[in-house]
Coordinates of N, CA and C in Angstrom, one line a residue:
X1 N 16.1 8.2 -2.0 CA 15.3 7.0 -2.2 C 16.1 5.9 -1.5
X2 N 15.3 5.0 -0.9 CA 16.0 3.9 -0.1 C 15.4 2.6 -0.4
X3 N 16.0 1.8 -1.3 CA 15.5 0.4 -1.5 C 15.7 -0.4 -0.3
X4 N 14.8 -1.3 0.1 CA 14.9 -2.0 1.3 C 15.8 -3.2 1.3
X5 N 16.3 -3.5 0.1 CA 17.3 -4.6 0.0 C 18.1 -4.4 -1.3
X6 N 19.2 -5.2 -1.4 CA 20.0 -5.2 -2.6 C 19.2 -5.5 -3.9
X7 N 18.3 -6.5 -3.8 CA 17.5 -6.9 -4.9 C 16.5 -5.8 -5.3
X8 N 16.0 -5.1 -4.3 CA 15.1 -4.0 -4.5 C 15.9 -2.9 -5.3
X9 N 17.1 -2.6 -4.9 CA 17.9 -1.6 -5.6 C 18.1 -2.0 -7.0
X10 N 18.4 -3.3 -7.3 CA 18.6 -3.7 -8.7 C 17.3 -3.5 -9.5
X11 N 16.2 -3.8 -8.9 CA 14.9 -3.6 -9.7 C 14.6 -2.1 -9.9
X12 N 14.9 -1.3 -8.9 CA 14.7 0.1 -9.0 C 15.6 0.7 -10.1
X13 N 16.8 0.1 -10.3 CA 17.7 0.6 -11.3 C 17.2 0.4 -12.7
X14 N 16.3 -0.6 -12.9 CA 15.7 -0.8 -14.2 C 14.7 0.3 -14.6
X15 N 14.1 0.9 -13.6 CA 13.2 2.1 -13.8 C 12.0 1.7 -14.8
X16 N 11.5 0.4 -14.7 CA 10.5 0.0 -15.6 C 9.1 0.4 -15.1
X17 N 8.8 0.2 -13.9 CA 7.4 0.4 -13.4 C 7.4 0.7 -11.9
X18 N 6.5 1.5 -11.4 CA 6.3 1.7 -10.0 C 4.9 1.7 -9.6
X19 N 4.6 1.3 -8.4 CA 3.3 1.5 -7.8 C 3.5 2.5 -6.7
X20 N 2.7 3.6 -6.8 CA 2.7 4.7 -5.7 C 1.6 4.4 -4.8
X21 N 1.9 4.0 -3.5 CA 0.9 3.7 -2.6 C 0.4 5.0 -1.9
X22 N -0.9 5.1 -1.9 CA -1.6 6.3 -1.3 C -2.6 5.9 -0.3
X23 N -2.5 6.2 1.0 CA -3.4 5.7 2.0 C -4.5 6.7 2.3
X24 N -5.7 6.2 2.5 CA -6.8 7.0 3.0 C -6.5 7.3 4.5
X25 N -7.2 8.4 5.0 CA -7.1 8.8 6.4 C -5.6 9.1 6.8
X26 N -4.8 9.6 5.8 CA -3.4 9.9 6.1 C -3.1 11.3 5.6
X27 N -2.9 12.2 6.6 CA -2.7 13.6 6.2 C -1.4 13.8 5.4
X28 N -0.5 12.9 5.4 CA 0.7 13.0 4.7 C 0.5 13.3 3.2
X29 N -0.6 12.7 2.7 CA -0.9 12.8 1.3 C -1.7 14.0 0.9
X30 N -1.0 15.2 1.0 CA -1.6 16.4 0.5 C -1.6 16.5 -1.0
X31 N -2.4 17.4 -1.6 CA -2.4 17.5 -3.0 C -1.0 17.9 -3.5
X32 N -0.3 18.7 -2.8 CA 1.0 19.1 -3.2 C 2.0 17.9 -3.2
X33 N 1.9 17.1 -2.1 CA 2.8 16.0 -2.1 C 2.5 14.9 -3.1
X34 N 1.2 14.7 -3.4 CA 0.8 13.8 -4.4 C 1.4 14.3 -5.8
X35 N 1.3 15.6 -6.0 CA 1.8 16.1 -7.3 C 3.3 15.9 -7.4
X36 N 4.0 16.1 -6.3 CA 5.4 15.8 -6.3 C 5.7 14.4 -6.6
X37 N 5.0 13.5 -5.9 CA 5.2 12.0 -6.1 C 4.9 11.6 -7.6
X38 N 3.8 12.1 -8.1 CA 3.5 11.7 -9.5 C 4.5 12.3 -10.5
X39 N 4.9 13.6 -10.3 CA 5.9 14.2 -11.1 C 7.2 13.4 -11.1
X40 N 7.6 13.0 -9.9 CA 8.8 12.2 -9.8 C 8.7 10.9 -10.5
X41 N 7.5 10.2 -10.3 CA 7.3 8.9 -11.0 C 7.3 9.0 -12.5
X42 N 6.7 10.1 -13.0 CA 6.7 10.3 -14.5 C 8.1 10.5 -15.0
X43 N 9.0 11.2 -14.3 CA 10.3 11.5 -14.7 C 11.3 10.3 -14.5
X44 N 10.9 9.3 -13.7 CA 11.8 8.3 -13.2 C 11.5 6.9 -13.9
X45 N 10.2 6.6 -14.1 CA 9.9 5.2 -14.5 C 9.3 5.3 -15.9
X46 N 9.3 4.1 -16.6 CA 8.7 4.0 -17.9 C 7.1 4.1 -17.8
X47 N 6.6 3.7 -16.6 CA 5.2 3.7 -16.4 C 5.0 3.6 -14.9
X48 N 3.8 4.0 -14.4 CA 3.5 3.8 -13.0 C 2.0 3.8 -12.8
X49 N 1.6 3.2 -11.7 CA 0.2 3.2 -11.2 C 0.1 3.7 -9.8
X50 N -1.1 4.1 -9.4 CA -1.4 4.6 -8.1 C -2.3 3.6 -7.4
X51 N -1.9 3.1 -6.2 CA -2.7 2.2 -5.5 C -3.4 2.8 -4.3
X52 N -4.7 2.7 -4.3 CA -5.5 3.3 -3.2 C -6.4 2.1 -2.6
X53 N -6.0 1.7 -1.4 CA -6.8 0.6 -0.7 C -8.1 1.2 -0.1
X54 N -9.0 1.6 -1.0 CA -10.2 2.3 -0.6 C -11.2 1.4 0.1
X55 N -11.5 0.3 -0.5 CA -12.5 -0.6 0.2 C -11.9 -1.2 1.5
X56 N -10.6 -1.5 1.5 CA -10.0 -2.1 2.6 C -9.9 -1.1 3.8
X57 N -10.0 0.2 3.6 CA -10.0 1.2 4.7 C -11.0 0.9 5.7
X58 N -12.1 0.3 5.4 CA -13.2 0.1 6.4 C -12.7 -0.9 7.5
X59 N -11.8 -1.8 7.2 CA -11.4 -2.7 8.2 C -10.6 -2.0 9.3
X60 N -9.9 -1.0 9.0 CA -9.2 -0.3 10.1 C -10.2 0.4 11.0
X61 N -11.3 1.0 10.4 CA -12.3 1.6 11.2 C -13.1 0.6 12.0
X62 N -13.3 -0.6 11.5 CA -14.0 -1.6 12.3 C -13.1 -2.0 13.5
X63 N -11.8 -2.0 13.2 CA -10.9 -2.4 14.3 C -10.9 -1.5 15.5
X64 N -11.2 -0.2 15.2 CA -11.2 0.8 16.3 C -12.6 1.1 16.8
X65 N -13.5 0.3 16.4 CA -14.8 0.4 17.1 C -16.0 0.7 16.2
X66 N -15.9 1.1 15.0 CA -17.0 1.4 14.1 C -17.8 0.1 13.7
X67 N -19.1 0.2 13.7 CA -19.8 -1.0 13.2 C -19.6 -1.0 11.7
X68 N -19.9 -2.2 11.0 CA -19.6 -2.4 9.6 C -20.2 -1.4 8.7
X69 N -21.5 -1.1 8.9 CA -22.2 -0.1 8.0 C -21.6 1.3 8.1
X70 N -21.4 1.7 9.4 CA -20.8 3.1 9.5 C -19.4 3.1 9.0
X71 N -18.6 2.1 9.2 CA -17.2 2.0 8.7 C -17.2 2.1 7.2
X72 N -18.1 1.4 6.5 CA -18.1 1.4 5.1 C -18.5 2.8 4.6
X73 N -19.4 3.4 5.2 CA -19.9 4.8 4.8 C -18.8 5.8 5.0
X74 N -18.1 5.7 6.1 CA -17.0 6.7 6.4 C -15.8 6.5 5.5
X75 N -15.5 5.2 5.2 CA -14.4 4.9 4.3 C -14.7 5.4 2.9
X76 N -15.9 5.2 2.5 CA -16.3 5.6 1.1 C -16.2 7.1 0.9
X77 N -16.7 7.8 2.0 CA -16.6 9.3 1.9 C -15.2 9.8 1.9
X78 N -14.3 9.2 2.7 CA -13.0 9.6 2.8 C -12.2 9.3 1.5
X79 N -12.5 8.2 0.9 CA -11.8 7.8 -0.3 C -12.3 8.6 -1.5
X80 N -13.5 9.1 -1.5 CA -14.0 10.0 -2.6 C -13.2 11.3 -2.5
X81 N -13.0 11.8 -1.3 CA -12.2 13.0 -1.0 C -10.7 12.8 -1.5
X82 N -10.1 11.6 -1.2 CA -8.8 11.3 -1.6 C -8.7 11.2 -3.1
X83 N -9.6 10.5 -3.7 CA -9.6 10.4 -5.2 C -9.7 11.7 -5.9
X84 N -10.4 12.6 -5.3 CA -10.5 14.0 -5.9 C -9.2 14.7 -5.8
X85 N -8.5 14.5 -4.7 CA -7.1 15.1 -4.6 C -6.2 14.4 -5.6
X86 N -6.3 13.1 -5.7 CA -5.4 12.4 -6.7 C -5.7 12.9 -8.1
X87 N -7.0 13.1 -8.4 CA -7.3 13.6 -9.8 C -6.7 15.0 -10.1
X88 N -6.8 15.8 -9.1 CA -6.2 17.2 -9.2 C -4.7 17.1 -9.4
X89 N -4.1 16.2 -8.6 CA -2.6 16.1 -8.6 C -2.2 15.5 -10.0
X90 N -3.0 14.6 -10.5 CA -2.7 14.0 -11.8 C -2.8 15.1 -12.9
X91 N -3.8 15.9 -12.8 CA -4.0 17.1 -13.7 C -2.8 18.0 -13.6
X92 N -2.3 18.2 -12.4 CA -1.1 19.1 -12.2 C 0.2 18.5 -12.8
X93 N 0.2 17.2 -13.0 CA 1.4 16.5 -13.4 C 1.6 16.3 -14.9
X94 N 0.6 15.8 -15.5 CA 0.8 15.5 -17.0 C -0.6 15.3 -17.6
X95 N -0.7 15.8 -18.8 CA -2.0 15.7 -19.6 C -2.2 14.3 -20.1
X96 N -1.1 13.5 -20.0 CA -1.2 12.1 -20.5 C -1.7 11.1 -19.4
X97 N -1.8 11.6 -18.2 CA -2.3 10.8 -17.1 C -3.8 11.0 -16.9
X98 N -4.4 9.9 -16.4 CA -5.8 10.0 -16.0 C -6.1 8.9 -14.9
X99 N -7.3 8.8 -14.5 CA -7.7 7.9 -13.4 C -7.6 6.5 -13.7
X100 N -7.3 6.2 -15.0 CA -7.1 4.8 -15.4 C -5.8 4.2 -14.8
X101 N -4.9 5.2 -14.3 CA -3.7 4.8 -13.6 C -3.9 4.4 -12.2
X102 N -5.1 4.6 -11.7 CA -5.4 4.4 -10.3 C -6.0 3.0 -10.0
X103 N -5.4 2.2 -9.1 CA -5.9 0.9 -8.8 C -6.7 1.0 -7.5
X104 N -8.0 0.8 -7.6 CA -8.8 0.9 -6.4 C -9.3 -0.6 -6.2
X105 N -10.1 -0.7 -5.1 CA -10.7 -2.0 -4.8 C -11.5 -2.5 -5.9
X106 N -12.3 -1.7 -6.5 CA -13.2 -2.1 -7.6 C -12.4 -2.6 -8.8
X107 N -11.3 -1.9 -9.1 CA -10.5 -2.3 -10.3 C -9.8 -3.6 -10.0
X108 N -9.3 -3.8 -8.8 CA -8.6 -5.0 -8.4 C -9.5 -6.2 -8.3
X109 N -10.8 -6.0 -8.0 CA -11.7 -7.1 -7.8 C -11.9 -7.8 -9.2
X110 N -11.6 -7.1 -10.2 CA -11.8 -7.7 -11.6 C -10.4 -8.1 -12.2
X111 N -9.4 -8.0 -11.4 CA -8.0 -8.4 -11.9 C -7.7 -9.8 -11.4
X112 N -7.6 -10.7 -12.4 CA -7.3 -12.1 -12.0 C -6.0 -12.3 -11.3
X113 N -5.0 -11.5 -11.7 CA -3.6 -11.7 -11.1 C -3.7 -11.3 -9.6
X114 N -4.4 -10.2 -9.4 CA -4.5 -9.7 -8.0 C -5.3 -10.8 -7.1
X115 N -6.4 -11.3 -7.7 CA -7.2 -12.2 -7.0 C -6.4 -13.5 -6.7
X116 N -5.6 -13.9 -7.6 CA -4.8 -15.2 -7.4 C -3.8 -14.9 -6.2
X117 N -3.1 -13.8 -6.2 CA -2.2 -13.4 -5.2 C -2.9 -13.3 -3.8
X118 N -4.1 -12.7 -3.8 CA -4.8 -12.5 -2.6 C -5.2 -13.8 -2.0
X119 N -5.6 -14.8 -2.8 CA -6.0 -16.1 -2.3 C -4.8 -16.8 -1.7
X120 N -3.6 -16.6 -2.4 CA -2.4 -17.2 -1.9 C -2.0 -16.6 -0.5
X121 N -2.0 -15.3 -0.3 CA -1.6 -14.7 0.9 C -2.6 -15.0 2.0
X122 N -3.9 -15.1 1.7 CA -4.9 -15.4 2.7 C -4.7 -16.9 3.2
X123 N -4.3 -17.8 2.3 CA -4.0 -19.2 2.6 C -2.8 -19.2 3.5
X124 N -1.8 -18.4 3.2 CA -0.6 -18.4 4.0 C -0.9 -17.9 5.4
X125 N -1.7 -16.9 5.5 CA -2.1 -16.3 6.8 C -2.8 -17.4 7.6
X126 N -3.7 -18.2 7.0 CA -4.4 -19.2 7.7 C -3.6 -20.4 8.1
X127 N -2.5 -20.7 7.4 CA -1.8 -21.9 7.6 C -0.4 -21.7 8.3
X128 N 0.2 -20.5 8.2 CA 1.5 -20.3 8.6 C 1.5 -19.5 9.9
X129 N 1.7 -20.1 11.0 CA 1.6 -19.4 12.3 C 2.5 -18.2 12.5
X130 N 3.8 -18.4 12.0 CA 4.7 -17.3 12.2 C 4.3 -16.1 11.3
X131 N 3.9 -16.4 10.1 CA 3.5 -15.3 9.2 C 2.2 -14.6 9.8
X132 N 1.3 -15.4 10.3 CA 0.1 -14.8 10.9 C 0.5 -13.9 12.1
X133 N 1.4 -14.3 12.9 CA 1.9 -13.5 14.0 C 2.5 -12.2 13.6
X134 N 3.3 -12.2 12.5 CA 3.9 -11.0 12.0 C 2.9 -10.1 11.4
X135 N 1.9 -10.6 10.7 CA 0.9 -9.8 10.2 C 0.1 -9.1 11.3
X136 N -0.3 -9.8 12.3 CA -1.0 -9.2 13.4 C -0.2 -8.2 14.2
X137 N 1.1 -8.4 14.3 CA 2.0 -7.4 14.9 C 2.1 -6.1 14.1
X138 N 2.1 -6.3 12.8 CA 2.1 -5.1 11.9 C 0.8 -4.3 12.0
X139 N -0.3 -5.0 12.1 CA -1.6 -4.4 12.2 C -1.7 -3.6 13.6
X140 N -1.1 -4.2 14.6 CA -1.1 -3.6 15.9 C -0.3 -2.3 15.8
X141 N 0.9 -2.3 15.2 CA 1.7 -1.2 15.0 C 1.0 0.0 14.3
X142 N 0.3 -0.4 13.2 CA -0.5 0.6 12.5 C -1.5 1.3 13.3
X143 N -2.2 0.5 14.2 CA -3.3 1.0 15.0 C -2.9 1.8 16.2
X144 N -1.6 1.6 16.7 CA -1.2 2.2 18.0 C -1.4 3.7 18.0
X145 N -1.3 4.4 16.9 CA -1.5 5.8 16.9 C -2.9 6.2 16.7
X146 N -3.8 5.3 16.6 CA -5.2 5.6 16.3 C -6.2 5.3 17.5
X147 N -5.6 4.8 18.6 CA -6.4 4.5 19.7 C -5.8 5.1 21.0
X148 N -6.6 5.4 22.0 CA -6.1 6.0 23.2 C -5.5 4.9 24.1
X149 N -6.1 3.8 24.0 CA -5.6 2.7 24.9 C -5.2 1.5 24.1
X150 N -3.9 1.3 24.1 CA -3.3 0.2 23.3 C -3.9 -1.2 23.7
X151 N -4.2 -1.3 25.0 CA -4.7 -2.6 25.5 C -6.1 -2.9 24.9
X152 N -6.8 -1.9 24.3 CA -8.1 -2.1 23.7 C -7.9 -2.9 22.4
X153 N -6.7 -3.0 21.9 CA -6.5 -3.7 20.6 C -6.4 -5.3 20.9
X154 N -7.6 -5.8 21.1 CA -7.6 -7.2 21.4 C -7.6 -8.1 20.1
X155 N -7.7 -9.4 20.2 CA -7.6 -10.3 19.1 C -8.7 -9.9 18.0
X156 N -9.9 -9.6 18.5 CA -11.0 -9.3 17.5 C -10.6 -8.1 16.7
X157 N -10.1 -7.0 17.4 CA -9.8 -5.8 16.7 C -8.7 -6.1 15.7
X158 N -7.7 -6.8 16.0 CA -6.5 -7.1 15.1 C -7.0 -8.0 14.0
X159 N -7.9 -8.9 14.2 CA -8.4 -9.7 13.0 C -9.2 -8.9 12.0
X160 N -9.8 -7.8 12.5 CA -10.4 -6.8 11.5 C -9.3 -6.1 10.8
X161 N -8.3 -5.5 11.6 CA -7.3 -4.7 11.0 C -6.4 -5.4 10.0
X162 N -6.2 -6.6 10.3 CA -5.2 -7.4 9.4 C -5.8 -7.6 8.0
X163 N -7.1 -7.5 7.8 CA -7.7 -7.6 6.5 C -7.2 -6.5 5.6
X164 N -6.9 -5.3 6.1 CA -6.3 -4.2 5.4 C -4.9 -4.6 4.8
X165 N -4.1 -5.1 5.7 CA -2.7 -5.5 5.3 C -2.8 -6.6 4.2
X166 N -3.7 -7.6 4.4 CA -3.8 -8.7 3.5 C -4.3 -8.2 2.1
X167 N -5.1 -7.2 2.1 CA -5.6 -6.7 0.8 C -4.5 -6.0 0.1
X168 N -3.6 -5.4 0.8 CA -2.4 -4.7 0.2 C -1.4 -5.7 -0.2
X169 N -1.2 -6.8 0.4 CA -0.1 -7.6 0.3 C 0.2 -8.1 -1.2
X170 N -0.8 -8.4 -2.0 CA -0.5 -8.7 -3.4 C 0.3 -7.7 -4.2
X171 N 0.1 -6.4 -3.8 CA 0.9 -5.3 -4.5 C 2.3 -5.3 -4.0
X172 N 2.6 -5.8 -2.8 CA 3.9 -6.0 -2.3 C 4.6 -7.2 -2.8
X173 N 3.8 -8.2 -3.2 CA 4.3 -9.5 -3.6 C 4.7 -9.5 -5.1
X174 N 3.8 -9.0 -6.0 CA 4.1 -9.1 -7.4 C 3.2 -8.2 -8.2
X175 N 3.4 -6.9 -8.0 CA 2.6 -5.9 -8.7 C 2.8 -5.9 -10.2
X176 N 4.0 -6.4 -10.6 CA 4.2 -6.4 -12.1 C 3.2 -7.3 -12.8
X177 N 2.9 -8.5 -12.2 CA 1.9 -9.4 -12.8 C 0.5 -8.8 -12.8
X178 N 0.2 -8.0 -11.8 CA -1.1 -7.4 -11.7 C -1.3 -6.3 -12.9
X179 N -0.3 -5.6 -13.2 CA -0.4 -4.5 -14.2 C 0.2 -4.9 -15.5
X180 N 0.8 -6.1 -15.7 CA 1.4 -6.5 -16.9 C 2.7 -5.9 -17.2
X181 N 3.5 -5.6 -16.2 CA 4.9 -5.1 -16.3 C 5.9 -6.2 -16.2
X182 N 7.1 -5.9 -16.5 CA 8.2 -6.9 -16.4 C 8.7 -6.9 -15.0
X183 N 8.9 -5.7 -14.4 CA 9.3 -5.6 -13.0 C 8.7 -4.3 -12.4
X184 N 8.7 -4.3 -11.1 CA 8.0 -3.1 -10.4 C 8.5 -2.9 -9.0
X185 N 8.5 -1.6 -8.6 CA 8.8 -1.3 -7.2 C 7.6 -0.6 -6.6
X186 N 7.3 -1.0 -5.4 CA 6.2 -0.4 -4.6 C 6.9 0.8 -3.9
X187 N 6.3 2.0 -4.0 CA 6.9 3.2 -3.4 C 6.0 3.8 -2.3
X188 N 6.6 4.0 -1.1 CA 5.9 4.5 0.0 C 6.9 5.2 0.9
X189 N 6.4 6.0 1.9 CA 7.3 6.8 2.7 C 7.8 6.0 3.9
X190 N 7.4 4.8 4.1 CA 7.9 4.0 5.2 C 7.6 2.5 4.8
X191 N 8.4 1.6 5.5 CA 8.2 0.2 5.2 C 8.1 -0.6 6.5
X192 N 7.0 -1.2 6.8 CA 6.9 -2.0 8.0 C 7.9 -3.1 8.1
X193 N 8.2 -3.5 9.3 CA 9.3 -4.5 9.6 C 9.0 -5.8 8.9
X194 N 7.7 -6.2 8.8 CA 7.4 -7.5 8.2 C 7.7 -7.5 6.7
X195 N 7.5 -6.4 6.1 CA 7.9 -6.3 4.6 C 9.4 -6.2 4.4
X196 N 10.1 -5.5 5.3 CA 11.5 -5.5 5.2 C 12.1 -6.9 5.3
X197 N 11.6 -7.7 6.2 CA 12.1 -9.0 6.4 C 11.7 -9.9 5.2
X198 N 10.6 -9.7 4.6 CA 10.2 -10.5 3.5 C 11.0 -10.2 2.2
X199 N 11.3 -8.9 2.1 CA 12.2 -8.5 0.9 C 13.6 -8.9 1.0
X200 N 14.1 -9.0 2.3 CA 15.5 -9.3 2.5 C 15.7 -10.8 2.5
X201 N 14.7 -11.6 2.8 CA 14.8 -13.0 2.9 C 13.7 -13.6 2.1
X202 N 13.9 -13.9 0.8 CA 12.8 -14.4 0.0 C 12.8 -15.9 -0.1
X203 N 13.2 -16.6 1.0 CA 13.3 -18.0 1.0 C 11.9 -18.7 0.9
X204 N 10.9 -18.0 1.3 CA 9.6 -18.6 1.3 C 8.9 -18.4 -0.1
X205 N 9.5 -17.6 -1.0 CA 9.0 -17.4 -2.3 C 7.7 -16.6 -2.3
X206 N 7.4 -15.8 -1.3 CA 6.2 -15.0 -1.3 C 6.4 -13.8 -2.1
X207 N 7.6 -13.2 -2.1 CA 7.9 -12.0 -2.9 C 8.5 -12.4 -4.2
X208 N 7.9 -12.0 -5.3 CA 8.5 -12.3 -6.6 C 9.9 -11.7 -6.8
X209 N 10.7 -12.4 -7.6 CA 12.1 -11.9 -7.9 C 12.1 -10.5 -8.6
X210 N 11.1 -10.2 -9.3 CA 11.0 -8.9 -10.0 C 10.2 -7.8 -9.3
X211 N 10.0 -8.0 -7.9 CA 9.3 -7.1 -7.1 C 10.2 -6.4 -6.1
X212 N 10.1 -5.1 -6.1 CA 11.0 -4.4 -5.1 C 10.1 -3.4 -4.3
X213 N 10.8 -2.8 -3.3 CA 10.1 -1.8 -2.4 C 11.1 -0.7 -2.2
X214 N 10.6 0.6 -2.4 CA 11.4 1.8 -2.4 C 10.8 2.7 -1.4
X215 N 11.5 3.1 -0.3 CA 11.1 4.1 0.6 C 11.4 5.5 0.0
X216 N 10.4 6.3 -0.2 CA 10.5 7.6 -0.8 C 10.1 8.7 0.2
X217 N 11.0 9.6 0.5 CA 10.6 10.7 1.4 C 10.6 12.0 0.7
X218 N 10.0 13.0 1.3 CA 9.8 14.3 0.7 C 11.2 15.0 0.5
X219 N 12.2 14.7 1.3 CA 13.5 15.3 1.1 C 14.1 14.9 -0.2
X220 N 13.9 13.6 -0.5 CA 14.4 13.0 -1.7 C 13.7 13.6 -2.9
X221 N 12.4 13.8 -2.8 CA 11.6 14.4 -3.9 C 12.0 15.8 -4.1
X222 N 12.3 16.6 -3.1 CA 12.7 17.9 -3.2 C 14.1 18.0 -3.9
X223 N 14.9 17.0 -3.6 CA 16.3 17.0 -4.2 C 16.1 16.7 -5.7
X224 N 15.2 15.8 -6.0 CA 15.0 15.4 -7.5 C 14.5 16.6 -8.2
X225 N 13.7 17.4 -7.6 CA 13.0 18.6 -8.3 C 14.0 19.7 -8.5
X226 N 15.0 19.8 -7.6 CA 15.9 20.9 -7.6 C 16.8 21.0 -8.8

């Protein structure tokens, strides 16, 4: 396990709560790996939730050329497939878990804490030139492996793609307030440069003091299970 900063390590040490990020259209998240992640989270934290940016997945598809209707349909179909895998992995993990632990777009649309944070980050994106540049660079990095021609990623494509990152950002900023926890770490197998910078320098107060980020890889999960 690799906390991305000293403060993230301190929050992880509390073992109070975790958000397990699970991405649509990512073959990394097999049923077996999901089961390993959930089993580890059950054994490690007092509580955890699973975050699936299902509705936001359509923005990535629009960025690579899908029209809005087709992108929405394809994202919905893929996310149904992913949620079925998550449900099976949950069943493999513990009888005390169910889909109420899954944070989807529909769930978060009704969460006032999430909506407040989303409005805040959207305002920062609109008003802070440096933050906007970093977000767009992150979106370009995400898309580079999904297109044949990197030069096709023009400003219009990136402005579609960045909506995905902005929809995720509240979970990186203060997931504890969203789920009613005291502190929380977001867990994923990689951490984009923009997030590493935000966690290591909290001078702009975007990341809450009780929010951390933990890079979790399958080697670490295997070691935990051994």
